[in-house]
């Protein structure tokens, strides 16, 4: 008996890089995902699939225009792509402030323009898909705030407060910074909004107002480094489809406009998520920038995204 024959075949799945940049091209694709209302410059087949398909591959239900685009990208790396759609809608999830009486909630209906979202009295911000479509409904997020119950105060200081300026009788260590939560007179709480010296701090309540004056010294019960640098800092983890173990993106954010990280980069919520491939955000600037979101420590799923109607020649 002869030996079994084994045939080896090598399949190259790497991105094609044309030796010649080629000429510019343009195409309109009725895609279920991708930037809308503006052309997007695609430079490789991998980028085309990442940007304009939910799972980075052409499905049987996708338009044949994808194959034309892929053929063009074999010869050139300069293809302008416009996504055609008919009233595709964004899906998302709304988060309330942690002191609110309502609950975080999935969008009840898709939205054509998330920036025009109507916020409820406790709604802090809206997270939505990067662009509209049913694919939004496979997006999942977990939102956590960085709380720490360790008391970091030095000594047993008393404090007086005048127009939001707090003066303590004992100098505090350097780790008492912006964002620290000060509990005083047993039940009163305020955040450090700015620091003048080791004994003088500007405080604000969670609502963003100056706390009531304390003419006579009262005891500082605790100081907690509740959130690094800014009282509104929180973490957003993004998950895709059925994988709820491996986050595809993680973002550290703040609702304080002008807040920066240790590298001097903005960590303001809307600025940070510009770089996301999956989600965007709309901040409710009517609420105090010190308000933090109600945590979603379990993963929540976006909803209400739709692909809209069938694309016709009018939309193309």
Coordinates of C-alpha atoms in Angstrom, one line a residue:
X1 CA 0.0 0.0 0.0
X2 CA 1.3 3.4 -0.9
X3 CA 1.7 6.2 1.7
X4 CA -1.1 8.7 2.0
X5 CA -0.6 11.9 0.1
X6 CA -0.6 15.1 2.0
X7 CA -0.9 18.4 0.1
X8 CA 0.4 21.5 1.7
X9 CA -0.9 24.9 0.7
X10 CA 0.1 28.3 1.9
X11 CA -2.5 31.0 2.2
X12 CA -1.3 34.6 2.5
X13 CA -3.8 36.7 4.6
X14 CA -1.6 39.7 5.0
X15 CA -2.7 43.2 3.8
X16 CA -1.8 43.9 0.2
X17 CA 0.6 46.8 -0.2
X18 CA 0.8 47.9 -3.8
X19 CA 4.3 48.7 -5.1
X20 CA 2.8 51.8 -6.8
X21 CA 0.5 54.0 -4.7
X22 CA -1.9 54.2 -7.7
X23 CA -4.5 56.8 -8.5
X24 CA -7.2 58.1 -6.3
X25 CA -10.6 56.4 -6.6
X26 CA -14.0 56.9 -5.2
X27 CA -16.9 54.6 -4.4
X28 CA -20.3 54.7 -2.7
X29 CA -21.2 51.6 -0.7
X30 CA -24.5 50.8 1.0
X31 CA -22.8 49.5 4.1
X32 CA -24.3 48.6 7.5
X33 CA -21.4 50.2 9.3
X34 CA -19.0 53.0 8.8
X35 CA -18.6 56.8 8.8
X36 CA -21.6 58.7 7.4
X37 CA -22.1 62.0 5.6
X38 CA -18.4 62.4 4.7
X39 CA -16.0 60.5 2.4
X40 CA -13.4 58.4 4.2
X41 CA -10.0 57.7 2.7
X42 CA -9.2 53.9 2.8
X43 CA -5.6 52.8 2.2
X44 CA -5.9 49.0 2.4
X45 CA -8.3 46.2 2.2
X46 CA -7.9 45.5 5.9
X47 CA -8.9 49.1 6.7
X48 CA -11.9 48.9 4.4
X49 CA -13.2 45.8 6.2
X50 CA -12.5 47.1 9.7
X51 CA -14.3 50.4 9.0
X52 CA -17.2 49.3 6.9
X53 CA -18.1 45.8 8.1
X54 CA -19.1 44.8 11.7
X55 CA -16.8 41.7 11.8
X56 CA -14.0 42.8 9.4
X57 CA -15.2 40.5 6.7
X58 CA -17.6 40.6 3.7
X59 CA -20.8 38.7 4.5
X60 CA -23.2 37.1 1.9
X61 CA -25.7 39.8 2.7
X62 CA -23.3 42.7 1.9
X63 CA -23.4 44.7 -1.2
X64 CA -21.3 43.6 -4.2
X65 CA -19.7 47.1 -4.2
X66 CA -17.4 45.7 -1.5
X67 CA -15.8 43.4 -4.1
X68 CA -15.2 46.3 -6.5
X69 CA -13.5 48.2 -3.7
X70 CA -11.3 45.3 -2.7
X71 CA -10.3 44.8 -6.4
X72 CA -9.4 48.5 -6.6
X73 CA -7.3 48.3 -3.5
X74 CA -5.1 45.6 -5.1
X75 CA -3.8 48.2 -7.4
X76 CA -4.0 51.4 -5.3
X77 CA -4.1 52.5 -1.7
X78 CA -6.1 55.7 -2.2
X79 CA -9.8 55.0 -2.3
X80 CA -12.4 57.5 -1.0
X81 CA -15.4 55.6 0.4
X82 CA -18.8 57.0 1.1
X83 CA -21.4 55.0 3.1
X84 CA -24.9 55.3 1.7
X85 CA -27.8 54.7 4.1
X86 CA -31.5 55.5 4.6
X87 CA -32.1 56.8 8.1
X88 CA -29.9 54.4 9.9
X89 CA -30.1 55.1 13.7
X90 CA -27.6 55.0 16.5
X91 CA -28.1 52.7 19.5
X92 CA -26.7 53.4 22.9
X93 CA -26.9 53.4 26.7
X94 CA -27.6 56.4 29.0
X95 CA -25.9 56.8 32.4
X96 CA -27.2 58.8 35.3
X97 CA -25.3 60.6 38.1
X98 CA -24.6 58.4 41.1
X99 CA -26.8 60.4 43.4
X100 CA -29.8 60.2 40.9
X101 CA -33.1 58.5 41.7
X102 CA -33.4 56.9 38.3
X103 CA -31.3 54.1 36.8
X104 CA -28.9 53.6 33.9
X105 CA -30.9 52.6 30.9
X106 CA -30.7 51.3 27.4
X107 CA -32.0 53.7 24.7
X108 CA -35.7 53.1 24.1
X109 CA -35.5 54.3 20.5
X110 CA -32.7 54.8 18.0
X111 CA -31.4 58.3 17.4
X112 CA -30.5 60.0 14.1
X113 CA -28.2 62.5 15.9
X114 CA -27.0 61.6 19.4
X115 CA -25.7 65.2 19.9
X116 CA -29.4 66.2 20.0
X117 CA -30.2 63.7 22.7
X118 CA -32.8 64.9 25.2
X119 CA -31.4 64.3 28.7
X120 CA -33.5 63.6 31.8
X121 CA -33.0 65.4 35.1
X122 CA -30.4 62.9 36.3
X123 CA -28.9 61.8 33.0
X124 CA -25.1 62.4 33.0
X125 CA -24.0 61.3 29.6
X126 CA -25.0 59.1 26.7
X127 CA -22.7 56.4 25.2
X128 CA -23.6 55.5 21.6
X129 CA -22.2 53.6 18.6
X130 CA -19.4 55.2 16.6
X131 CA -21.7 55.4 13.7
X132 CA -25.3 54.2 13.2
X133 CA -26.6 50.7 12.5
X134 CA -27.8 47.4 14.0
X135 CA -24.1 46.6 14.7
X136 CA -24.5 49.1 17.7
X137 CA -26.6 46.5 19.4
X138 CA -23.6 44.1 19.8
X139 CA -21.7 46.8 21.7
X140 CA -21.3 46.3 25.5
X141 CA -19.7 48.5 28.1
X142 CA -18.8 48.4 31.8
X143 CA -18.4 51.8 33.6
X144 CA -16.5 51.9 37.0
X145 CA -15.4 54.8 39.2
X146 CA -12.1 54.6 41.1
X147 CA -13.2 54.9 44.7
X148 CA -10.9 54.3 47.7
X149 CA -12.1 54.1 51.2
X150 CA -8.7 54.7 52.8
X151 CA -8.6 57.8 55.0
X152 CA -5.5 59.9 54.0
X153 CA -5.9 62.9 56.3
X154 CA -3.0 64.0 58.5
X155 CA -3.7 64.4 62.2
X156 CA -7.1 65.5 63.5
X157 CA -7.7 68.8 61.7
X158 CA -10.6 71.2 62.3
X159 CA -11.8 73.2 59.4
X160 CA -13.6 76.5 58.7
X161 CA -15.2 77.3 55.4
X162 CA -15.9 80.7 53.9
X163 CA -17.4 81.0 50.3
X164 CA -16.0 77.5 49.5
X165 CA -12.5 78.2 50.8
X166 CA -11.6 75.7 53.5
X167 CA -8.8 76.3 56.0
X168 CA -7.6 73.4 58.0
X169 CA -5.7 73.6 61.4
X170 CA -3.3 70.8 60.4
X171 CA -1.2 70.8 57.3
X172 CA -2.1 67.9 55.0
X173 CA 0.2 65.6 53.0
X174 CA 0.9 66.0 49.3
X175 CA -1.5 63.2 48.4
X176 CA -4.5 65.3 49.4
X177 CA -5.1 66.8 45.9
X178 CA -7.9 67.7 43.5
X179 CA -10.7 65.1 43.7
X180 CA -10.2 64.1 47.3
X181 CA -13.5 63.7 49.2
X182 CA -13.6 65.6 52.5
X183 CA -16.1 64.4 55.2
X184 CA -16.6 66.9 58.0
X185 CA -19.0 67.7 60.9
X186 CA -19.9 64.0 60.8
X187 CA -22.1 63.8 57.7
X188 CA -21.2 66.8 55.4
X189 CA -19.2 66.0 52.3
X190 CA -17.4 68.1 49.6
X191 CA -14.7 67.5 47.0
X192 CA -11.4 69.3 46.7
X193 CA -11.7 71.4 43.6
X194 CA -8.4 73.2 43.8
X195 CA -5.5 73.4 46.3
X196 CA -3.9 76.6 47.5
X197 CA -1.6 75.2 50.1
X198 CA -1.3 72.3 52.5
X199 CA -3.9 73.9 54.7
X200 CA -6.1 75.9 52.3
X201 CA -8.4 74.1 49.7
X202 CA -11.3 75.2 47.6
X203 CA -14.2 72.8 48.1
X204 CA -17.3 72.1 46.0
X205 CA -20.3 69.9 46.6
X206 CA -21.2 67.1 44.2
X207 CA -23.8 69.5 42.7
X208 CA -20.9 71.9 41.9
X209 CA -21.8 74.6 44.4
X210 CA -19.8 76.0 47.3
X211 CA -20.6 74.2 50.6
X212 CA -22.3 76.2 53.3
X213 CA -20.0 78.4 55.5
X214 CA -18.6 76.9 58.7
X215 CA -17.7 79.9 60.8
X216 CA -16.8 77.9 63.9
X217 CA -14.2 75.2 63.4
X218 CA -15.7 71.7 62.9
X219 CA -13.8 68.4 62.9
X220 CA -12.6 66.8 59.6
X221 CA -13.8 63.2 59.9
X222 CA -11.9 61.8 56.9
X223 CA -10.3 62.6 53.6
X224 CA -10.5 60.0 50.9
X225 CA -8.5 60.0 47.7
X226 CA -11.7 58.9 45.9
X227 CA -10.6 59.5 42.4
X228 CA -7.2 60.3 40.9
X229 CA -6.7 63.9 40.0
X230 CA -10.4 64.7 39.3
X231 CA -13.5 63.9 41.1
X232 CA -15.3 62.9 37.9
X233 CA -12.7 60.4 36.7
X234 CA -14.0 57.0 35.7
X235 CA -13.2 54.0 33.5
X236 CA -15.1 52.7 30.4
X237 CA -14.4 49.2 29.1
X238 CA -15.8 48.3 25.7
X239 CA -16.7 44.7 24.7
X240 CA -17.8 43.4 21.4
X241 CA -20.5 40.8 20.6
X242 CA -20.4 37.6 22.8
X243 CA -16.9 38.1 24.3
X244 CA -17.5 39.6 27.8
X245 CA -14.0 38.7 29.1
X246 CA -11.7 40.5 26.8
X247 CA -12.3 44.3 26.5
X248 CA -11.6 45.6 23.0
X249 CA -11.0 49.1 24.4
X250 CA -10.4 50.7 27.8
X251 CA -10.7 54.4 28.4
X252 CA -10.0 56.6 31.5
X253 CA -12.3 59.6 31.3
X254 CA -13.4 62.7 33.2
X255 CA -16.3 65.1 32.8
X256 CA -14.1 68.0 33.9
X257 CA -13.4 70.0 30.8
X258 CA -9.7 70.7 30.6
X259 CA -8.8 67.7 32.7
X260 CA -5.5 66.0 31.6
X261 CA -3.6 62.9 32.4
X262 CA 0.0 62.6 33.5
X263 CA 1.2 63.0 29.9
X264 CA -0.7 66.3 29.4
X265 CA -3.4 64.7 27.2
X266 CA -7.1 65.5 27.6
X267 CA -9.2 63.0 29.5
X268 CA -12.5 64.8 28.9
X269 CA -15.1 62.2 28.0
X270 CA -16.0 63.5 24.6
X271 CA -12.4 64.2 23.6
X272 CA -11.2 60.8 24.7
X273 CA -13.8 58.8 22.7
X274 CA -13.0 60.6 19.5
X275 CA -10.2 58.0 19.2
X276 CA -12.5 55.0 19.9
X277 CA -13.3 52.7 17.0
X278 CA -16.5 51.5 18.7
X279 CA -18.3 54.2 20.7
X280 CA -18.8 58.0 21.1
X281 CA -20.3 60.1 23.9
X282 CA -22.5 63.1 24.5
X283 CA -21.9 64.8 27.9
X284 CA -24.8 66.6 29.7
X285 CA -22.9 69.8 30.5
X286 CA -25.9 71.1 32.3
X287 CA -24.9 69.0 35.3
X288 CA -21.9 69.6 37.5
X289 CA -18.6 68.4 36.0
X290 CA -17.9 66.9 39.5
X291 CA -20.8 64.5 39.2
X292 CA -19.7 60.9 38.6
X293 CA -21.8 58.2 36.8
X294 CA -23.8 55.5 38.5
X295 CA -21.5 52.5 38.1
X296 CA -22.3 49.7 35.7
X297 CA -20.0 47.1 37.2
X298 CA -21.7 44.4 35.3
X299 CA -21.6 44.6 31.5
X300 CA -24.5 46.3 29.8
X301 CA -25.5 46.1 26.2
X302 CA -26.4 48.9 23.8
X303 CA -29.8 48.9 22.1
X304 CA -32.1 50.6 19.5
X305 CA -29.6 50.8 16.7
X306 CA -31.1 50.2 13.2
X307 CA -29.8 49.9 9.6
X308 CA -32.8 52.0 8.3
X309 CA -34.6 51.3 5.0
X310 CA -33.4 49.8 1.8
X311 CA -30.9 52.0 0.0
X312 CA -32.0 53.1 -3.4
X313 CA -30.5 55.1 -6.2
X314 CA -31.6 58.3 -4.4
X315 CA -29.4 57.6 -1.4
X316 CA -26.5 56.4 -3.7

